[in-house]
Coordinates of C-alpha atoms in Angstrom, one line a residue:
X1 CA 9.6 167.0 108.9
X2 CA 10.0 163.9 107.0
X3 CA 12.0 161.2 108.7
X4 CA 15.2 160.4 107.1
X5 CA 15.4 156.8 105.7
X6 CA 18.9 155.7 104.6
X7 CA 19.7 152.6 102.5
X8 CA 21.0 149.4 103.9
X9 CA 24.7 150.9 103.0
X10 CA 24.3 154.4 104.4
X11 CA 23.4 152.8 107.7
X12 CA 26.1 150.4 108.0
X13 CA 28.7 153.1 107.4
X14 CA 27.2 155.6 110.0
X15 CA 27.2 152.6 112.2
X16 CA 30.6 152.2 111.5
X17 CA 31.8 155.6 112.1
X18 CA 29.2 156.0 115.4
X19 CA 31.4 152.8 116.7
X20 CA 34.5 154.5 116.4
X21 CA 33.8 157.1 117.4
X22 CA 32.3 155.8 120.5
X23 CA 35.2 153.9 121.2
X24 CA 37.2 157.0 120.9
X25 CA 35.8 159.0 123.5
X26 CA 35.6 156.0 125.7
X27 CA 39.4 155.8 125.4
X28 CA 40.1 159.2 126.4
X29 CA 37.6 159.0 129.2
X30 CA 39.6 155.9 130.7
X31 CA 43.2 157.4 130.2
X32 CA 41.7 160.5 132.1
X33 CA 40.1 159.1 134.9
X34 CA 44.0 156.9 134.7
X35 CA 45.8 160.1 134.9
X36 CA 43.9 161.1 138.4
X37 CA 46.3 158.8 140.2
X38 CA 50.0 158.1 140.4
X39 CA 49.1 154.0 139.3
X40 CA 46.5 155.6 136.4
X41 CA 49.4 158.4 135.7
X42 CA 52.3 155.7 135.6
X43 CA 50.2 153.4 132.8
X44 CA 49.0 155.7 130.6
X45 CA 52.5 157.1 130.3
X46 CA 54.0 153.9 129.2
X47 CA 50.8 152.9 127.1
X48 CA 50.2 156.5 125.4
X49 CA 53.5 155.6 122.8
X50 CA 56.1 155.9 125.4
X51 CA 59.0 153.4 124.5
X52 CA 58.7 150.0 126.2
X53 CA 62.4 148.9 127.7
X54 CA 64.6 147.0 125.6
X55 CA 66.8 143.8 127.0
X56 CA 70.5 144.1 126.8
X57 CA 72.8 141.5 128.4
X58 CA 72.2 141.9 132.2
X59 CA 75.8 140.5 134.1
X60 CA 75.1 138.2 136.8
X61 CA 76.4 139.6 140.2
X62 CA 77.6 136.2 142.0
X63 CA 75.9 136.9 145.3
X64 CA 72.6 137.9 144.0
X65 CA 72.3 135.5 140.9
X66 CA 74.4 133.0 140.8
X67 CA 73.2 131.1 137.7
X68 CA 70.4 133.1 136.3
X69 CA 70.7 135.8 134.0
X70 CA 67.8 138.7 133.5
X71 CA 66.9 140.6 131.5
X72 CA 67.9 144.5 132.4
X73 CA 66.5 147.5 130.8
X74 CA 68.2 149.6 128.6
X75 CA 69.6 153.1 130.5
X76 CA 68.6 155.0 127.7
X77 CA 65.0 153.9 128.1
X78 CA 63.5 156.7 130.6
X79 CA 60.6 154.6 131.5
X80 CA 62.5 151.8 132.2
X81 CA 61.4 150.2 135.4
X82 CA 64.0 150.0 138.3
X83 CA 63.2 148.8 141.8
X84 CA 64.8 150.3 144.6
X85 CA 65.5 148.7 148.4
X86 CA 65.1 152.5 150.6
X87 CA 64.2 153.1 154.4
X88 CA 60.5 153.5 155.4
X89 CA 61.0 156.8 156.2
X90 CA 62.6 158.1 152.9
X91 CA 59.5 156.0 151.4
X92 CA 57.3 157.8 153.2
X93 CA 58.5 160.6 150.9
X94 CA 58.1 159.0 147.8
X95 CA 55.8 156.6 147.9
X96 CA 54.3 159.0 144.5
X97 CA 56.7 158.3 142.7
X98 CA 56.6 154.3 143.2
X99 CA 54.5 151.8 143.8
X100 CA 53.8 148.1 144.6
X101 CA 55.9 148.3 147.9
X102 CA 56.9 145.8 150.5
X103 CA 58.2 146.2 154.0
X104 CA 61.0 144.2 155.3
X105 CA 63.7 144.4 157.3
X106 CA 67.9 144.5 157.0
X107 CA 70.2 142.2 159.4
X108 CA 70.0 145.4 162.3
X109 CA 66.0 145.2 162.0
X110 CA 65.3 148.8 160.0
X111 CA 62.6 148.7 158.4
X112 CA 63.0 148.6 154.1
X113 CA 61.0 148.9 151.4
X114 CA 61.3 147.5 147.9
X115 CA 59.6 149.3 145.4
X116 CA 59.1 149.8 141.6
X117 CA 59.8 153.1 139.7
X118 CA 60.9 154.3 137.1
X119 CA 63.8 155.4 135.7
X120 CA 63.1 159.1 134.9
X121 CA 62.0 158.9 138.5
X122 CA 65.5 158.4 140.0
X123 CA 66.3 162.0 139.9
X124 CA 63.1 162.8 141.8
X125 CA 64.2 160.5 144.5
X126 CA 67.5 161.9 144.9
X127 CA 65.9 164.9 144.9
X128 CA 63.4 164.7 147.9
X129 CA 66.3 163.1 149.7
X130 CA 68.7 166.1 149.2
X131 CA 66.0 168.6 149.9
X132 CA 64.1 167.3 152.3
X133 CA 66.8 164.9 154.6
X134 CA 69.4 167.1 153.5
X135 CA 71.5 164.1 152.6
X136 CA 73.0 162.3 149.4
X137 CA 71.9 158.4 148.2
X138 CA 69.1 157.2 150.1
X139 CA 68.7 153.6 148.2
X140 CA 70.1 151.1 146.0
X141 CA 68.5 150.1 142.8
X142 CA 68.2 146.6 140.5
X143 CA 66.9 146.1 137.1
X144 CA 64.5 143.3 138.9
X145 CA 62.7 142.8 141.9
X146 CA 64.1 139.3 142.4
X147 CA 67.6 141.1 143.0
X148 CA 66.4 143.7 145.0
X149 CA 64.7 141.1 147.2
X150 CA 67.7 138.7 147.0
X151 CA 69.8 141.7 148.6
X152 CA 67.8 142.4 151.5
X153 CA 67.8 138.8 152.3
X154 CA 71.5 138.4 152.1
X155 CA 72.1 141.7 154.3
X156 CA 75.1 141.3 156.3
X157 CA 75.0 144.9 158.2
X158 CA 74.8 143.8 161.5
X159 CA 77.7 142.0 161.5
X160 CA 80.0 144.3 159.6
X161 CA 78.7 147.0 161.7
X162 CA 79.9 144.8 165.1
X163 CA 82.6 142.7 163.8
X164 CA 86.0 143.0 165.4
X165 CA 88.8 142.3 162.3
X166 CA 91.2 140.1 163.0
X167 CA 93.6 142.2 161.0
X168 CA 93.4 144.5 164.5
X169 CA 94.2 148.2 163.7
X170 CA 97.1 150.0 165.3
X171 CA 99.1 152.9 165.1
X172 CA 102.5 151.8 164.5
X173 CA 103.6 153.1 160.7
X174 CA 104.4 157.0 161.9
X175 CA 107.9 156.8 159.7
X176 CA 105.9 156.7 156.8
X177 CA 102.6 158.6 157.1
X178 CA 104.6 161.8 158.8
X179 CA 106.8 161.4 155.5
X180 CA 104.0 161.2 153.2
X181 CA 101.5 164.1 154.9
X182 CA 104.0 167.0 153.5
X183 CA 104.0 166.4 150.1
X184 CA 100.3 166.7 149.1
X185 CA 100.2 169.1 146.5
X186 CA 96.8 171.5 146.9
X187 CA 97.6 172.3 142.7
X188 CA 97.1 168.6 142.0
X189 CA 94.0 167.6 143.6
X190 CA 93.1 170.8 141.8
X191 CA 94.1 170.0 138.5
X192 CA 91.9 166.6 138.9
X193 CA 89.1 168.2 139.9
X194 CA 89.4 170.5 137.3
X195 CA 89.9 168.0 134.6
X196 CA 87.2 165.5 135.6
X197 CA 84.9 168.5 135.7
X198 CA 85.5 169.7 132.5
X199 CA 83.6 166.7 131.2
X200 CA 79.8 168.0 130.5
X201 CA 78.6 164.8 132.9
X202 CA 80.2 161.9 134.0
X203 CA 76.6 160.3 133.7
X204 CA 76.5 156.8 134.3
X205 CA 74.6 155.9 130.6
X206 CA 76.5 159.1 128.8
X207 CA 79.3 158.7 126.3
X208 CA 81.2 161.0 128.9
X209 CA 80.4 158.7 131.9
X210 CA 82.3 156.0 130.2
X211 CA 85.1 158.3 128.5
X212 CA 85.4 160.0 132.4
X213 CA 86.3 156.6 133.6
X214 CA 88.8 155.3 131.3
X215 CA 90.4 158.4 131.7
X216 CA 90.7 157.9 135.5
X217 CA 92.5 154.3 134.5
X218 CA 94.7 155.9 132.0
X219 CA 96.1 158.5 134.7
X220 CA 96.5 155.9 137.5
X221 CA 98.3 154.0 135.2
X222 CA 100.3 156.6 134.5
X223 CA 101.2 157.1 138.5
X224 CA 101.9 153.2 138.3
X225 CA 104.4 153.3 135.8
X226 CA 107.4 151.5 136.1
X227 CA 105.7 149.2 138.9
X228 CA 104.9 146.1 137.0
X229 CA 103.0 144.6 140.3
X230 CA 100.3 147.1 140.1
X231 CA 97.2 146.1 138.0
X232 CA 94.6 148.5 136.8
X233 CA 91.1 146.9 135.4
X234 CA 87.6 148.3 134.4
X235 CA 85.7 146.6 136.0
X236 CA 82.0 145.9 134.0
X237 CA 80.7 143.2 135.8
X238 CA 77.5 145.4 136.9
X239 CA 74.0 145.0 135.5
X240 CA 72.4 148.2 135.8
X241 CA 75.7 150.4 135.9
X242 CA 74.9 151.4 131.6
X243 CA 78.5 151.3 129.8
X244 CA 80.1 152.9 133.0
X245 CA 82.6 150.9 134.4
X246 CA 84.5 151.2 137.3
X247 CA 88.0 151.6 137.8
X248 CA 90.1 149.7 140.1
X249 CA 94.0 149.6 141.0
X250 CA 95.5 147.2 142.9
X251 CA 98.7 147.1 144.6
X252 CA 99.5 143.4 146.2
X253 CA 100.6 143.2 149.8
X254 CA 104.1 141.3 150.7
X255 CA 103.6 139.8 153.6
X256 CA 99.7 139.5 153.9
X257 CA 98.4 139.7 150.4
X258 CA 95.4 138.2 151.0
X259 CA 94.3 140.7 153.9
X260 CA 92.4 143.7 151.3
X261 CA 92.3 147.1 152.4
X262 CA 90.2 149.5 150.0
X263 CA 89.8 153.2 149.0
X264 CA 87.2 153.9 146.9
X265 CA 85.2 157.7 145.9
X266 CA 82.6 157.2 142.8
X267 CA 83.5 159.0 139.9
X268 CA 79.9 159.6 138.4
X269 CA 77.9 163.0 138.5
X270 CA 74.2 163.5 138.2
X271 CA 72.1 167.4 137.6
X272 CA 69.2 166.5 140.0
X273 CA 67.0 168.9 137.7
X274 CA 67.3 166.8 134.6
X275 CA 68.5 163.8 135.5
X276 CA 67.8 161.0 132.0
X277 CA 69.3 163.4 129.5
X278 CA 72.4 161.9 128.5
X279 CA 73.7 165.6 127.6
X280 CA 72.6 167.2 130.9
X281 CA 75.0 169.5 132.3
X282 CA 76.5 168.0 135.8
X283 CA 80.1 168.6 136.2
X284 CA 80.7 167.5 140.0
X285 CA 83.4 169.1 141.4
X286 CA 82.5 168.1 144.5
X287 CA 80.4 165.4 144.3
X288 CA 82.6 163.5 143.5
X289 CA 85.5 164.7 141.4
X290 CA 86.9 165.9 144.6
X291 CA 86.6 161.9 146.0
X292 CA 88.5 160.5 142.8
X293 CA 91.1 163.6 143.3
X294 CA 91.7 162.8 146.6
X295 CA 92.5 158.8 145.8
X296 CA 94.7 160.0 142.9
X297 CA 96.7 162.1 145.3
X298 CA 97.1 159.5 147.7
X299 CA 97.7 157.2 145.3
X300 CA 100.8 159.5 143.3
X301 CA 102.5 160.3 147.4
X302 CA 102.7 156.3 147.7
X303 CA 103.8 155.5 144.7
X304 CA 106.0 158.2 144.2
X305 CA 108.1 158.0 147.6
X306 CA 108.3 153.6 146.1
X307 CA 106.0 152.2 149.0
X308 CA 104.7 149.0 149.0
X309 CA 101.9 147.6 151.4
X310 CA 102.0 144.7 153.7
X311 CA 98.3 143.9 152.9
X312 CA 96.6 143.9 149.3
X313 CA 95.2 147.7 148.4
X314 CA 92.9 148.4 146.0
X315 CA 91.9 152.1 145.0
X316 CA 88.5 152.3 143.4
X317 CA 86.5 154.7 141.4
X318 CA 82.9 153.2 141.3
X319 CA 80.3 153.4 138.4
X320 CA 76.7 154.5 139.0
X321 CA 76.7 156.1 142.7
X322 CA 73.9 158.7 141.8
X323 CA 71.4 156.4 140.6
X324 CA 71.4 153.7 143.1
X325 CA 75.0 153.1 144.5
X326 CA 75.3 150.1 141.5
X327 CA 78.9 149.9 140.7
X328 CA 80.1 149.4 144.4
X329 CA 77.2 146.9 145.3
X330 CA 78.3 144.9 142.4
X331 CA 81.9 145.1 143.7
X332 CA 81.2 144.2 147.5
X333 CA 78.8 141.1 146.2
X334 CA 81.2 140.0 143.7
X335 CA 84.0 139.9 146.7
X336 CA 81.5 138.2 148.6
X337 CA 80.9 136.3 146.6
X338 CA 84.2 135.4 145.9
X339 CA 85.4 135.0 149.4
X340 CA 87.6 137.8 149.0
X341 CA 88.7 138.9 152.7
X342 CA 88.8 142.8 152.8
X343 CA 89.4 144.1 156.2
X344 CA 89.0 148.0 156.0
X345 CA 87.5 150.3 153.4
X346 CA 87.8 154.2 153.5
X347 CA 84.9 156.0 151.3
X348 CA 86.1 159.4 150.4
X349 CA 82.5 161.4 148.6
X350 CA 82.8 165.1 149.0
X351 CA 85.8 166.7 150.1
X352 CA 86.4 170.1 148.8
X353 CA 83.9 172.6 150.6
X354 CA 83.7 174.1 154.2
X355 CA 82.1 177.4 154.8
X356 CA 81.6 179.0 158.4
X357 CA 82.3 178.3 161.6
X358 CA 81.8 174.3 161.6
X359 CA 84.8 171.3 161.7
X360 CA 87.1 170.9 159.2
X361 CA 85.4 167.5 158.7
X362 CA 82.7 165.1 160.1
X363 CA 82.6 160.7 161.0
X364 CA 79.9 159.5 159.6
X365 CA 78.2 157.5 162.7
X366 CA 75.9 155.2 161.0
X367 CA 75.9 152.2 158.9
X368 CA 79.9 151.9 159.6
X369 CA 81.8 149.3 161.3
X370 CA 82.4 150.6 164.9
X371 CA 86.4 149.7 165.5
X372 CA 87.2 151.4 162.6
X373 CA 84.8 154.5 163.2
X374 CA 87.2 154.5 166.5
X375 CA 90.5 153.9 164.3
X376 CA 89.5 156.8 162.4
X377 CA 89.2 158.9 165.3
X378 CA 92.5 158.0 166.4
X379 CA 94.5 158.6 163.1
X380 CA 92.5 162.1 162.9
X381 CA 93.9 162.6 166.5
X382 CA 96.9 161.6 165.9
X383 CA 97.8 163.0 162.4
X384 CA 95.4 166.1 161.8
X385 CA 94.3 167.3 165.2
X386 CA 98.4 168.4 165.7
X387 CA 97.7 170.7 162.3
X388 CA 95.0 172.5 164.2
X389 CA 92.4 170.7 162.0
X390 CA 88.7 169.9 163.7
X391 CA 86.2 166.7 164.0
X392 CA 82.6 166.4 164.3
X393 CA 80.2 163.8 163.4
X394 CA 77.2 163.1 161.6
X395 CA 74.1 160.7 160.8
X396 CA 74.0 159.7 156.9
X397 CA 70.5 157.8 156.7
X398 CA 70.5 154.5 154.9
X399 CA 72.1 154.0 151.6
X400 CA 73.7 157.5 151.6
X401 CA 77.0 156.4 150.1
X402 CA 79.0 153.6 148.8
X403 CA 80.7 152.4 152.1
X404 CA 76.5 151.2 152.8
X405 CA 77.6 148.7 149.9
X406 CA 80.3 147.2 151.9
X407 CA 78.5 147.5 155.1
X408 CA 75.5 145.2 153.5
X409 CA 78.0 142.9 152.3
X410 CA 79.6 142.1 155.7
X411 CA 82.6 144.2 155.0
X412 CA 83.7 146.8 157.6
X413 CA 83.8 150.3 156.5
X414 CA 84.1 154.0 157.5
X415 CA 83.1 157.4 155.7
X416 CA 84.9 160.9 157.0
X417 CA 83.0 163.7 154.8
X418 CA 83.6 167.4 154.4
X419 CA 82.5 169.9 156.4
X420 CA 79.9 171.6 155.0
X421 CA 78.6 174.8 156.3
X422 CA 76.4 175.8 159.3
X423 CA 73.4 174.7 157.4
X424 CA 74.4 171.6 155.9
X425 CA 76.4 170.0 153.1
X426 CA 77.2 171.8 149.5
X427 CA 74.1 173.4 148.3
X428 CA 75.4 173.2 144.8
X429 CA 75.6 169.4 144.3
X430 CA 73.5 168.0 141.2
X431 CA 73.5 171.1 139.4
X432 CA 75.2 172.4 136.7
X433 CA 77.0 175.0 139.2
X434 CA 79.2 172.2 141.1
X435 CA 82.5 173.8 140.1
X436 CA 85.4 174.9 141.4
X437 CA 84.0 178.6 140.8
X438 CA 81.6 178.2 143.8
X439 CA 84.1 176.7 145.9
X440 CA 86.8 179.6 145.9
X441 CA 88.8 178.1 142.8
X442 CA 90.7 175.8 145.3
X443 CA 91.4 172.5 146.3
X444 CA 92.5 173.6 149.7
X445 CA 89.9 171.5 151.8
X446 CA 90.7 168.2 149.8
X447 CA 94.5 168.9 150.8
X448 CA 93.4 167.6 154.3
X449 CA 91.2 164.8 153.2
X450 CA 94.0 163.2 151.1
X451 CA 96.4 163.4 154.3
X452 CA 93.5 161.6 156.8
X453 CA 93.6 159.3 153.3
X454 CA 97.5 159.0 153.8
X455 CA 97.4 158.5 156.9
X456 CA 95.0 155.8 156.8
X457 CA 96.7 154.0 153.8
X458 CA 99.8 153.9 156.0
X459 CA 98.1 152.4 159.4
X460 CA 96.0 149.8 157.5
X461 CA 98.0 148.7 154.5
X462 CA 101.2 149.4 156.9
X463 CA 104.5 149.0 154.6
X464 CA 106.8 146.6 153.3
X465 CA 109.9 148.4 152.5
X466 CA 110.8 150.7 149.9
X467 CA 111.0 150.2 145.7
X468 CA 112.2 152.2 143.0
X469 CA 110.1 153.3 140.2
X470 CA 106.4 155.6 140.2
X471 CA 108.1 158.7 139.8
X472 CA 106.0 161.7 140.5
X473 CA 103.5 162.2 137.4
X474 CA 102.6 165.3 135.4
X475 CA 98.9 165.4 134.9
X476 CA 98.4 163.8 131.3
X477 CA 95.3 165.6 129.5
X478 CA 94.2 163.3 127.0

């Protein structure tokens, strides 16, 4: 056969399309050998057209950047990254679904590790912890790794874990409490429940996360009204907590205003099987419209019967639990902060199921202050354990709620949590069948949660004589 011979211009267009075509397959030879490891798989996936984060306003958090302000990625933007402080252990777990991590160590000496993720990986992580620890939480995130290391650094565990409060608790405000434990209305905290459920998600970057929220304000105002010393705020002063805010109601103490006693349950939900869709379906019953029930019930007894506290309380619904526990660590830093002296904080996450033959419900023993585990004990002993009502206790992990916020920030702070059944916690939580359907259509196991929460508003806050005004509320729908 003849040998081909092409012109000058034939051969420098086959060399043209030999060239790219070369470079082509070279391409896809690099993304796949890229894809045989979690590094390889995590840039191709943000090279191969994903969208790249875009900077919104990040709010400085006082005690984590004082001056500077970063930029924070967008929650919409799934591939975001986020970096998340976690124990070794739970990293241990997830190391796939991270990378560039560093040891160090909290105040107490456990072992942390900051990592980077991503954002669609969040719901992974909360995941493997709920599977496989069979807990809730298991680490804070930040948009940056200068704040995740800044918090680690400025950990105050150990001594809010140790610390004896000069405030002192005693048991000495029975005329009130045994008033108030009586009136807790099981229909309420159902109603709430019911209501704050019936939202599709109260996802922390959703329309309904921040709808959800203002809501909650709306209705404590409600319970407030008449009572022109009681403020309610949103507060937004969180970087990573999307358009969520938090709520916060604040009742001023009399004698000791500037002692702060706190009751706070997060009001956001999360479906664990599709966790970045801003539509997914999460309405959490339980985890944690039961929480924010159980503060608004509280909250309508007090106000109702026309108490007011010695000390300062503030009730809080907190922005952005299930991704990272971000709208309570940017409350306890901001008090920090701020020198703002808060002596006791109750978290209230979970309160509305028990199945079988376990205790009505259980201390959580770590990461807490250790006089106020004990006051808790005695104001369960004291108020409940006369109802025929049971304790236990229980080991959270690290980060597994939002009173780890105010332990971190030197605060001193306690978590009772429900029962559960024989083989752990509710087995519905981050799914789209966290109703009140799966737990019995009641509110019944809340009812006793909101009188430990009585009881404790009554012993801490103790009371200043009576006012009129804050009659008892019909639940507004909006």
């Amino acid at each position: 056969m003849k040998p081909i011979i092409l012109g000058p211009t034939t051969f420098l267009f086959s060399l043209l399309i030999l060239t790219v075509l070369l470079r082509a397959d070279s391409s896809r030879a690099v993304q796949a050998a890229a894809g045989s490891s979690p590094a390889g798989a995590w840039k191709t996936s943000r090279e191969a057209g994903a969208p790249r984060a875009s900077a919104v306003r990040n709010v400085a958090v006082p005690a984590l950047t004082p001056t500077a302000q970063s930029a924070a990625s967008s929650p919409t933007d799934p591939f975001a990254p986020v970096y998340i402080v976690t124990s070794r252990d739970t990293w241990q777990g997830i190391r796939g679904l991270g990378r560039e991590a560093v040891t160090q160590h909290d105040s107490t000496g456990q072992p942390l590790v900051i990592a980077e993720t991503r954002a669609d990986r969040l719901g992974a992580i909360s995941e493997h912890v709920h599977v496989n620890e069979r807990r809730c939480g298991g680490y804070f995130a930040f948009p940056t790794r200068a704040q995740a290391e800044a918090f680690v650094q400025a950990d105050r565990a150990r001594q809010a874990m140790a610390t004896s409060m000069l405030a002192g608790y005693t048991l000495d405000n029975q005329a009130t409490v045994n008033r108030w434990l009586p009136q807790v209305q099981e229909q309420r905290l159902y109603d709430t429940i019911n209501h704050l459920s019936g939202y599709r998600n109260r996802y922390f970057a959703s329309s309904h996360g921040k709808t959800s929220a203002e809501w909650i304000r709306t209705h404590w105002q409600s319970l407030a009204a008449g009572r022109s010393d009681i403020t309610t705020e949103l507060f937004t002063a969180c970087s990573n907590c999307g358009t969520q805010p938090s709520v916060i109601l604040t009742i001023p103490g009399w004698d000791l205003p500037n002692e702060v006693v706190v009751l706070g349950a997060h009001l956001d939900s999360i479906n664990g099987s599709n966790p970045y869709d801003p539509n997914q379906h999460a309405p959490g019953a339980d985890d944690d419209a039961s929480g924010i029930a159980t503060l608004t019930e509280t909250l309508r007894i007090a106000l109702a019967d026309g108490w007011q506290p010695r000390r300062t309380v503030k009730f809080m619904g907190y922005a952005a639990e299930e991704v990272g526990l971000r709208g309570s660590n940017a409350i306890a830093q901001a008090f920090r902060a701020s020198g703002v002296n808060v002596v006791s904080v109750l978290q209230v996450d979970m309160t509305n199921y028990k199945a079988g033959a376990v205790t009505d419900m259980k201390l959580i023993s770590d990461y807490s202050n250790t006089e106020l585990k004990a006051f808790f004990i005695t104001l369960f002993d004291t108020y409940l354990a006369p109802m025929g009502l049971t304790r236990g206790s229980v080991a959270c992990g690290y980060a597994c709620s939002d009173h780890a916020s105010w332990t971190n920030a030197g605060y001193p702070a306690a978590m009772m949590f429900e029962a559960g059944d024989p083989n752990g916690s509710f087995r519905y939580i981050h799914t789209p069948y966290d109703t009140l359907a799966t737990m019995g259509e009641s509110a019944q196991h809340s009812v006793k949660f909101t009188q430990f929460a009585l009881a404790y508003l009554g012993e801490t806050a103790k009371t200043r004589g009576r006012v009129t005004g804050g009659p008892a509320q019909v639940l507004v729908m909006p």
